[in-house]
Short mmCIF file of C-alpha atoms in Angstrom, two decimals:
data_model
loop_
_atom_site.label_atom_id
_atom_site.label_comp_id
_atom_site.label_asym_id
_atom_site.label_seq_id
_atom_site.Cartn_x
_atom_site.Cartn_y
_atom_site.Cartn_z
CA UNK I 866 0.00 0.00 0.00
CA UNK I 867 1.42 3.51 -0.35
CA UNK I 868 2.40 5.62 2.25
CA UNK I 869 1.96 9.48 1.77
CA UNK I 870 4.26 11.25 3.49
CA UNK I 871 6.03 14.88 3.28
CA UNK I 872 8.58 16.22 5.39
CA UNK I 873 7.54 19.39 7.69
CA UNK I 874 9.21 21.78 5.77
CA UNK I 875 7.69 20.16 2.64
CA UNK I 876 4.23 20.62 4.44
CA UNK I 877 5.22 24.09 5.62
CA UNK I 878 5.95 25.32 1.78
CA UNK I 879 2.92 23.69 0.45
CA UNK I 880 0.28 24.55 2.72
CA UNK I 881 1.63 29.11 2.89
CA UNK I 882 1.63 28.69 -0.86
CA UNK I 883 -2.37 27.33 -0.78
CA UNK I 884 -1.29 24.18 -3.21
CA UNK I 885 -4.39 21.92 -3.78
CA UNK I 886 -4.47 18.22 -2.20
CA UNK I 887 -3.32 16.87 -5.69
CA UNK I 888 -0.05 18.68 -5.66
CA UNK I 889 1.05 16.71 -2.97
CA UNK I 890 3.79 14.09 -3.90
CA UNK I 891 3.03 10.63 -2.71
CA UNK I 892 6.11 8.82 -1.15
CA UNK I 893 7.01 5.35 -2.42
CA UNK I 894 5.11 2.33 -0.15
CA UNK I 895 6.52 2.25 3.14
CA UNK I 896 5.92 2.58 6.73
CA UNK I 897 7.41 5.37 9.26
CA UNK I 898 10.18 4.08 11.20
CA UNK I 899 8.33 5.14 13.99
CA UNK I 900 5.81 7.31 15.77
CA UNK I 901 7.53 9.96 19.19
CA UNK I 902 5.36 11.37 21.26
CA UNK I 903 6.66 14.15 23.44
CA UNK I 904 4.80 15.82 26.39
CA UNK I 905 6.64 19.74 26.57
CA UNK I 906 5.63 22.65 27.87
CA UNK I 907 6.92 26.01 27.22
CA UNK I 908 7.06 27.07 31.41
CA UNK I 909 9.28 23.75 31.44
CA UNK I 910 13.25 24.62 31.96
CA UNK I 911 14.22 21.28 30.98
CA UNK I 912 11.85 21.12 27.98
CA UNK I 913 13.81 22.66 25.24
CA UNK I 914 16.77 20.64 24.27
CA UNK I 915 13.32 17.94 24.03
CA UNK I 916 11.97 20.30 22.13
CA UNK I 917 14.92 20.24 19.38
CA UNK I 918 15.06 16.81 19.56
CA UNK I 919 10.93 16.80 18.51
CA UNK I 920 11.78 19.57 16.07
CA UNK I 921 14.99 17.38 14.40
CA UNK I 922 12.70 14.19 14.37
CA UNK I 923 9.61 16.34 12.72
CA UNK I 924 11.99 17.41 9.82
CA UNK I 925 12.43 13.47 9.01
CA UNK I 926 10.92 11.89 6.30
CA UNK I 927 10.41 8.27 8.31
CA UNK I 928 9.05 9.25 12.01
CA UNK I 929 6.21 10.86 12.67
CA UNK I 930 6.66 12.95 15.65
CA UNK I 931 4.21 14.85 17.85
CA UNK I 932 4.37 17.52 20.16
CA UNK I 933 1.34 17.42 23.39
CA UNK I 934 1.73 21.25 25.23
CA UNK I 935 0.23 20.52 28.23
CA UNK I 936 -0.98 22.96 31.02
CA UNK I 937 0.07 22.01 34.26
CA UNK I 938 3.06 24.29 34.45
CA UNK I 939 1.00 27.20 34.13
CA UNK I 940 1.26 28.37 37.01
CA UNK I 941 5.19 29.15 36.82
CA UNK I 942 4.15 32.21 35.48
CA UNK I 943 4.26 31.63 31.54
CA UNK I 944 0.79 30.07 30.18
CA UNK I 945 1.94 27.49 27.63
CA UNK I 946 0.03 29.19 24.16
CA UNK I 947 -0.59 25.68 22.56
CA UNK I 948 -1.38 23.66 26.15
CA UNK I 949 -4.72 21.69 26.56
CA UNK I 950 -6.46 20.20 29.23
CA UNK I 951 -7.19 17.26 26.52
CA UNK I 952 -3.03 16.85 25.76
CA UNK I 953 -2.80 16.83 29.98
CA UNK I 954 -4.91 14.04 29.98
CA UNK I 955 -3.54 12.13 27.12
CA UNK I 956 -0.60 12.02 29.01
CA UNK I 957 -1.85 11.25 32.29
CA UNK I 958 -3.84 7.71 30.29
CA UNK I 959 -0.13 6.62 29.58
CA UNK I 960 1.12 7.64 32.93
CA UNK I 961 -1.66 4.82 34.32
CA UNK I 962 -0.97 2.36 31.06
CA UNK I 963 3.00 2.61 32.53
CA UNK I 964 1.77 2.44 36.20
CA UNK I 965 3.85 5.73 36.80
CA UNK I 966 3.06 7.78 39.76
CA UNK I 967 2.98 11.06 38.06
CA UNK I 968 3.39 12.84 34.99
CA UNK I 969 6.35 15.05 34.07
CA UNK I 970 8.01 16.82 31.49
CA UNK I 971 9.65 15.83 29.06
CA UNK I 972 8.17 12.72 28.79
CA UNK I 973 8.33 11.27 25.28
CA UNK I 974 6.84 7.75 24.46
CA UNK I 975 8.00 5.86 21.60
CA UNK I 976 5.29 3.82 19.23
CA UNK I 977 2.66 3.72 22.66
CA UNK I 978 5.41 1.36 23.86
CA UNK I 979 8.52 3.12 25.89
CA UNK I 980 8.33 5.89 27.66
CA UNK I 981 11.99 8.28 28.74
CA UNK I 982 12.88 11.30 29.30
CA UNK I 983 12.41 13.26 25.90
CA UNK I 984 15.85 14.93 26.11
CA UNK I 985 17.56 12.14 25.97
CA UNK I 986 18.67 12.20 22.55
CA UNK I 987 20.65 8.57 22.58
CA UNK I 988 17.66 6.94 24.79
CA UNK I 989 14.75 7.80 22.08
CA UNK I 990 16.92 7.39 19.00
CA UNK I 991 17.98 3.47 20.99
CA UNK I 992 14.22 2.98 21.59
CA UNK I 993 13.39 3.30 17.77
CA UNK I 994 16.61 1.89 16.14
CA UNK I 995 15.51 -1.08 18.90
CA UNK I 996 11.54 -1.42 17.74
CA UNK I 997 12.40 -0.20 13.95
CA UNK I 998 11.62 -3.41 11.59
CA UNK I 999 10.28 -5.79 14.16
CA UNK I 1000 7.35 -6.57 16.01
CA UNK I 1001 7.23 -3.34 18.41
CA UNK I 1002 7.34 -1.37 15.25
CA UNK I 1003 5.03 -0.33 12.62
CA UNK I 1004 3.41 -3.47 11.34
CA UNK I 1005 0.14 -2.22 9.62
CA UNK I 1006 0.28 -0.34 6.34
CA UNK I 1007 -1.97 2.99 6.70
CA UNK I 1008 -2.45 5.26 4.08
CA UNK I 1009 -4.18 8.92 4.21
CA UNK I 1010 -4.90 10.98 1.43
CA UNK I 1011 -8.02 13.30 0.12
CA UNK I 1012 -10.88 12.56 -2.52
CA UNK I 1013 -12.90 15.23 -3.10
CA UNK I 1014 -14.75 16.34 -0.07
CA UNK I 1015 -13.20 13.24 1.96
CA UNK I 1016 -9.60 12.77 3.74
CA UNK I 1017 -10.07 8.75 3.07
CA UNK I 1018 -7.81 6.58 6.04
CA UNK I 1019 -6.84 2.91 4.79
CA UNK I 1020 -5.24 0.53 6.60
CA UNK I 1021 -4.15 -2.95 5.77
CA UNK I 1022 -4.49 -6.01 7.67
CA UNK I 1023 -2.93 -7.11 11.31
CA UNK I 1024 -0.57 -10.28 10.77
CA UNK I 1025 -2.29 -11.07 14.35
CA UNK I 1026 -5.26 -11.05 16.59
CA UNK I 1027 -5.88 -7.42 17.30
CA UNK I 1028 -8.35 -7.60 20.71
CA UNK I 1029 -8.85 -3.62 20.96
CA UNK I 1030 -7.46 -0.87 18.70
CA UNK I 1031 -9.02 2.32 17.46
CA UNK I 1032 -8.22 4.74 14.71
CA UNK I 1033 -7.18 8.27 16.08
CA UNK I 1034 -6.77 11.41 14.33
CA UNK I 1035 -4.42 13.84 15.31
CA UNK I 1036 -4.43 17.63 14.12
CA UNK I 1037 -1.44 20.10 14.62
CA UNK I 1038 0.11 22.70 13.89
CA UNK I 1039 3.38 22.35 11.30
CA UNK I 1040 5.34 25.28 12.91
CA UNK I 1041 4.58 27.93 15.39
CA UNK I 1042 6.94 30.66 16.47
CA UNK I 1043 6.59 31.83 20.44
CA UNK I 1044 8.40 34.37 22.17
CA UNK I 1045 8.34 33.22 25.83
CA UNK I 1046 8.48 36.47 28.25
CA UNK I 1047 7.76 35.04 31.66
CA UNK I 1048 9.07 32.13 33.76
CA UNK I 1049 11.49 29.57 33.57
CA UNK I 1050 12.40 30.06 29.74
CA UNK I 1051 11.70 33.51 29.87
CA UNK I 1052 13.19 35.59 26.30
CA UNK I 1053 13.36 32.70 24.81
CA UNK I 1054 11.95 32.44 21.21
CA UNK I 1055 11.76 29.12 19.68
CA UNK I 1056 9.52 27.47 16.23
CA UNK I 1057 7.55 25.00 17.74
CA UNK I 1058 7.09 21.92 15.54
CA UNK I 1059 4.02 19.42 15.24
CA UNK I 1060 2.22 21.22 17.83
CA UNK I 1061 -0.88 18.99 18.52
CA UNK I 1062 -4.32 21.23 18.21
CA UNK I 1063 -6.92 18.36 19.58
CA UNK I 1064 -7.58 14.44 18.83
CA UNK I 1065 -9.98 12.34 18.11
CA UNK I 1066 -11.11 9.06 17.61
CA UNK I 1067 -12.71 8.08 14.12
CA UNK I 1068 -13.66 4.34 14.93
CA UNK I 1069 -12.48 0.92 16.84
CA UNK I 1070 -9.83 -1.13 14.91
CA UNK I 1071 -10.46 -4.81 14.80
CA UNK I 1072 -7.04 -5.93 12.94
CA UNK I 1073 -8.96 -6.42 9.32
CA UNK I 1074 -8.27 -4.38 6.12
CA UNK I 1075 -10.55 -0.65 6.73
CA UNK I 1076 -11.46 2.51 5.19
CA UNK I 1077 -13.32 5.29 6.69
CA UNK I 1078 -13.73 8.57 5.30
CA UNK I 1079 -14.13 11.79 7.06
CA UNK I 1080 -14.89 15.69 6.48
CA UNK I 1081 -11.74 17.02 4.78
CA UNK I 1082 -12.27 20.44 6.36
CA UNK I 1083 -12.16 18.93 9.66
CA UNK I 1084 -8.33 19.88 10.02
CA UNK I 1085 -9.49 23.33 8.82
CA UNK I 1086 -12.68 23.11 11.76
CA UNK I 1087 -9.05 22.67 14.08
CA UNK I 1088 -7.51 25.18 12.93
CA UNK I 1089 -4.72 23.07 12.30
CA UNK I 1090 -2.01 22.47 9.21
CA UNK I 1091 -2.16 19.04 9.04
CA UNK I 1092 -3.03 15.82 10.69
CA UNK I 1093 -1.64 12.15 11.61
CA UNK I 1094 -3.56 8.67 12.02
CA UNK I 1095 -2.47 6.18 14.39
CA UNK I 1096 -3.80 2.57 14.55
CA UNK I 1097 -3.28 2.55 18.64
CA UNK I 1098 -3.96 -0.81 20.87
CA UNK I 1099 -6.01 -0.21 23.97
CA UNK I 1100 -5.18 -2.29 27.44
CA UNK I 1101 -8.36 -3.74 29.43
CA UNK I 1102 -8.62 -0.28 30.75
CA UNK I 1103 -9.34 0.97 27.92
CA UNK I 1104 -5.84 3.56 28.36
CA UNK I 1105 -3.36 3.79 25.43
CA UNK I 1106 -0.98 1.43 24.12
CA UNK I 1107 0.90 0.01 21.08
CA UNK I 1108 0.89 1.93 18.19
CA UNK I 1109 0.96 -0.47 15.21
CA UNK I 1110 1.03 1.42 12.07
CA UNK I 1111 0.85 5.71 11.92
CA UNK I 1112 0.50 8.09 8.71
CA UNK I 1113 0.50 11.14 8.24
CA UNK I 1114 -0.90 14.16 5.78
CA UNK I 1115 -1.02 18.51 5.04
CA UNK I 1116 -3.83 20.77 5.17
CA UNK I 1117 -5.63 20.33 1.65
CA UNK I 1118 -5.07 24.03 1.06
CA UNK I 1119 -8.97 24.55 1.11
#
């Protein structure tokens, strides 16, 4: 199956310059080498070598890499611009699904599987040469790409029993440039990258061969530039877990 896939300053050129979905070059069939989560915050002292690690993996063409601002450092005196109490509790399902005490920043979790401390350059980069190719990586083929009104996800087949999985759809932000002016990083100005603008779920997963189409100007509803699909495993609690195949797309341009 093919894989669309751009890099972020590929995405970032095409979507200021308003290109139409079919100007978008599809990738040859593959499958990301895999997906990095990172839980930052911009009143976080320790978040921003994370945050050029994020930035470094987001310029990739084979990871798809995510950035969840979340709020609880708010009170430091900076108010993170692109926090949510939705990314906050994102985090806080994996803290339970890694039966962690608490949450902290940053936290960056590698295909739903690993979780370490996102500045740790030669820790995530270990965790995905480690899961890259074999069973704790990618192992579904999902595709993304627009038809007419419709952003059409397709996935392909698990190789095993798949007990609970759903489809989520995750809208952000390609690049965002803060100036910082209060609290820990204050006069700091830094491009955010992959700047997660709210989730969703579009459907369970039960392992077989899908499609499911959805409103194309959804990502434009979010605000956002672009969005990413994980195939995600749920534990018996229903909380987060393996991610088993990922894709990712721009803004249409409408």
């Amino acid at each position: 199956m093919t894989f669309l896939r751009l890099s972020t300053a590929a995405l970032i050129l095409a979507i200021a310059s308003g290109a139409a979905a079919g100007d978008f070059v599809k990738s040859s069939a593959s499958r990301p080498r895999a997906v990095v989560e990172l839980f930052t915050s911009q009143g976080c002292g320790f978040c921003p070598p994370a945050d050029a690690l994020l930035a470094d993996l987001a310029r990739s063409d084979d990871v798809i890499a995510l950035a969840y601002h979340v709020d609880y450092w708010d009170y430091l005196g900076w108010r993170d611009t692109m926090a949510s109490p939705e990314n906050t509790a994102r985090q806080q399902e994996y803290s339970r699904a890694f039966g962690t005490r608490s949450v902290f920043t940053p936290q960056a979790v590698v295909n739903g599987r690993e979780q370490m401390n996102g500045a740790k350059r030669g820790k995530v980069e270990a965790a995905m040469r480690r899961m890259a190719g074999g069973p704790d990586g990618m192992i579904v083929d999902v595709t993304v790409s627009y038809e007419g009104e419709a952003m059409v996800v397709e996935t392909g087949a698990a190789d095993r029993p798949v007990r609970n999985a759903q489809i989520l759809v995750v809208y952000f932000e390609p690049a965002t440039q803060v100036r910082i002016e209060r609290g820990k990083n204050a006069g700091r100005a830094w491009t955010y990258l992959n700047a997660v603008s709210g989730f969703h779920s579009a459907g369970m997963w039960h392992g077989e061969k899908t499609r499911i189409e959805l409103p194309k100007n959804a990502i434009a509803r979010k605000g956002a530039g672009g969005c990413a699909v994980l195939v995600q495993e749920m534990d018996a609690d229903n909380l987060p877990g393996a991610i088993l195949g990922a894709a990712i797309l721009p803004n249409s341009g409408s």
